[in-house]
Amino acid sequence: MSSCRQQALIEAPIGAVWSLVGDPRRYPEWAGHVVQVTGLPSVDEGATYRQVTRLPLRAITTDFLIDSREDMRDIRLRCLRSGFYSRWLLTEARGATFAEAEVGMEPPALRYRAVDTALGWRWYRRILHESFDGLRAAAERQQAVTPGLATGAVSGRGWSR
């Protein structure tokens, strides 16, 4: 029903950014709302996994599906309970990475539609803001561990509804 998008230029090679974005098992390293990911032996389209997500009042455990995945380019994930989804699209940009992310909800039930209507856009915007900040920090940590990677700084923020 509702969604939010954000774009940013990340000063790190696309391979470094994809290693974080393209593997949900690494989300707890940078996506602030993701506490834990389990049950994902390989990252393939159609695979499911269990995710512990931090919400405003508590943490919940739900199953997610990798809806689509194109290596080094695109990943779309969906919660099988609420219909919450995220999509990350990466493009190489002269040694850096242009990233576009969208989060939203396609609620299957009335209670999730109510949450989406009441809180959706603000919550999605906060998730994106925190995710891009976390992605920048994770890329910086990767830079410290692996010399030669770009700085991992994120510049530019564009919001759309």
Coordinates of C-alpha atoms in Angstrom, one line a residue:
M1 CA 0.0 0.0 0.0
S2 CA 2.6 2.6 1.0
S3 CA 6.3 2.7 0.5
C4 CA 9.3 5.0 0.7
R5 CA 12.4 5.2 -1.5
Q6 CA 15.8 6.7 -0.9
Q7 CA 18.8 7.0 -3.2
A8 CA 22.5 7.6 -2.3
L9 CA 25.9 7.5 -3.8
I10 CA 28.1 5.2 -1.7
E11 CA 31.9 5.8 -2.1
A12 CA 32.7 2.1 -2.2
P13 CA 33.0 -0.4 -5.1
I14 CA 29.9 -2.2 -6.1
G15 CA 31.3 -5.5 -5.0
A16 CA 31.9 -4.3 -1.4
V17 CA 28.4 -2.8 -1.2
W18 CA 26.8 -5.9 -2.7
S19 CA 28.6 -8.2 -0.2
L20 CA 26.5 -6.3 2.5
V21 CA 23.2 -5.7 0.6
G22 CA 23.0 -8.9 -1.4
D23 CA 23.3 -11.3 1.6
P24 CA 20.6 -11.1 4.3
R25 CA 22.8 -13.0 6.7
R26 CA 25.0 -9.8 6.8
Y27 CA 22.0 -7.4 7.5
P28 CA 22.5 -7.4 11.3
E29 CA 25.9 -5.8 10.6
W30 CA 24.3 -2.7 9.1
A31 CA 20.5 -2.7 9.0
G32 CA 19.6 -1.4 12.5
H33 CA 16.1 -3.0 12.6
V34 CA 17.5 -6.5 11.8
V35 CA 18.7 -8.3 15.0
Q36 CA 19.4 -11.8 13.6
V37 CA 19.0 -13.9 10.5
T38 CA 19.0 -17.7 10.6
G39 CA 18.1 -20.6 8.4
L40 CA 19.6 -19.3 5.1
P41 CA 22.3 -21.8 4.0
S42 CA 22.6 -20.1 0.6
V43 CA 21.4 -16.8 -0.8
D44 CA 19.2 -17.8 -3.8
E45 CA 16.0 -16.5 -5.3
G46 CA 13.1 -18.4 -3.7
A47 CA 15.0 -19.1 -0.5
T48 CA 13.3 -18.4 2.9
Y49 CA 14.9 -17.5 6.2
R50 CA 13.9 -16.4 9.7
Q51 CA 14.6 -12.9 10.8
V52 CA 14.4 -11.2 14.2
T53 CA 13.3 -7.6 13.6
R54 CA 13.3 -4.8 16.1
L55 CA 10.1 -2.9 16.2
P56 CA 9.2 0.2 18.2
L57 CA 7.8 -1.7 21.1
R58 CA 9.4 -5.2 20.8
A59 CA 11.3 -7.6 18.6
I60 CA 9.4 -10.1 16.5
T61 CA 10.6 -13.2 14.6
T62 CA 9.2 -13.8 11.1
D63 CA 9.9 -15.7 7.9
F64 CA 11.2 -13.8 4.9
L65 CA 11.4 -14.8 1.2
I66 CA 14.0 -13.7 -1.3
D67 CA 11.5 -12.7 -4.0
S68 CA 14.1 -11.8 -6.6
R69 CA 17.9 -11.5 -6.8
E70 CA 20.2 -10.5 -9.6
D71 CA 23.9 -10.9 -8.6
M72 CA 25.7 -7.6 -8.0
R73 CA 22.6 -5.6 -8.9
D74 CA 19.2 -6.2 -7.3
I75 CA 17.6 -8.0 -4.3
R76 CA 14.0 -7.9 -3.1
L77 CA 12.9 -9.5 0.2
R78 CA 9.4 -10.0 1.6
C79 CA 8.0 -10.8 5.0
L80 CA 5.6 -13.7 4.6
R81 CA 3.5 -12.6 7.6
S82 CA 3.0 -8.8 7.2
G83 CA 3.9 -8.2 3.5
F84 CA 6.7 -5.8 4.5
Y85 CA 9.3 -5.7 1.7
S86 CA 12.6 -4.1 0.8
R87 CA 14.3 -3.8 -2.5
W88 CA 17.8 -2.7 -3.2
L89 CA 19.1 -1.8 -6.6
L90 CA 22.8 -1.1 -7.1
T91 CA 24.6 0.5 -10.1
E92 CA 28.3 1.0 -10.6
A93 CA 29.2 4.7 -10.7
R94 CA 32.9 5.3 -11.6
G95 CA 34.3 3.2 -8.8
A96 CA 31.5 4.1 -6.4
T97 CA 28.0 2.6 -6.0
F98 CA 24.7 4.3 -6.7
A99 CA 22.1 2.6 -4.4
E100 CA 18.4 2.9 -4.6
A101 CA 16.3 1.3 -1.8
E102 CA 12.6 1.0 -1.4
V103 CA 10.8 -0.3 1.7
G104 CA 7.0 -0.7 2.1
M105 CA 4.2 -3.1 2.8
E106 CA 1.8 -5.1 0.7
P107 CA -0.4 -6.1 3.7
P108 CA -2.3 -9.4 3.4
A109 CA -4.6 -8.7 6.4
L110 CA -6.6 -5.8 7.9
R111 CA -4.4 -5.4 11.0
Y112 CA -1.3 -4.9 8.8
R113 CA -3.2 -2.5 6.5
A114 CA -4.0 -0.5 9.6
V115 CA -0.4 -0.3 10.7
D116 CA 0.7 0.6 7.2
T117 CA -1.8 3.4 7.0
A118 CA -1.2 4.8 10.4
L119 CA 2.6 4.5 10.7
G120 CA 3.9 3.2 7.4
W121 CA 5.7 6.0 5.6
R122 CA 7.3 7.5 8.7
W123 CA 8.5 4.1 9.8
Y124 CA 9.8 3.2 6.3
R125 CA 11.6 6.5 6.0
R126 CA 13.3 5.9 9.4
I127 CA 14.3 2.3 8.3
L128 CA 15.9 3.7 5.1
H129 CA 17.7 6.5 6.9
E130 CA 19.1 4.1 9.5
S131 CA 20.0 1.5 6.8
F132 CA 22.0 3.9 4.7
D133 CA 23.8 5.2 7.7
G134 CA 24.5 1.6 8.8
L135 CA 25.6 0.7 5.3
R136 CA 28.1 3.6 5.3
A137 CA 29.5 2.5 8.7
A138 CA 29.8 -1.2 7.6
A139 CA 31.6 -0.1 4.4
E140 CA 34.0 1.9 6.5
R141 CA 34.6 -1.1 8.8
Q142 CA 35.3 -3.2 5.7
Q143 CA 37.7 -0.5 4.5
A144 CA 39.6 -0.8 7.8
V145 CA 39.8 -4.6 7.6
T146 CA 40.5 -4.7 3.8
P147 CA 42.9 -1.9 2.8
G148 CA 42.3 -0.5 -0.7
L149 CA 38.5 -0.4 -0.5
A150 CA 36.9 3.0 -1.0
T151 CA 35.9 5.1 2.0
G152 CA 32.3 3.9 2.2
A153 CA 30.9 7.4 2.8
V154 CA 27.3 7.9 1.8
S155 CA 26.4 11.2 0.2
G156 CA 23.1 12.6 -1.0
R157 CA 19.7 11.6 0.1
G158 CA 16.6 11.7 -2.0
W159 CA 13.2 10.8 -0.5
S160 CA 10.1 9.9 -2.5
R161 CA 6.7 8.6 -1.5

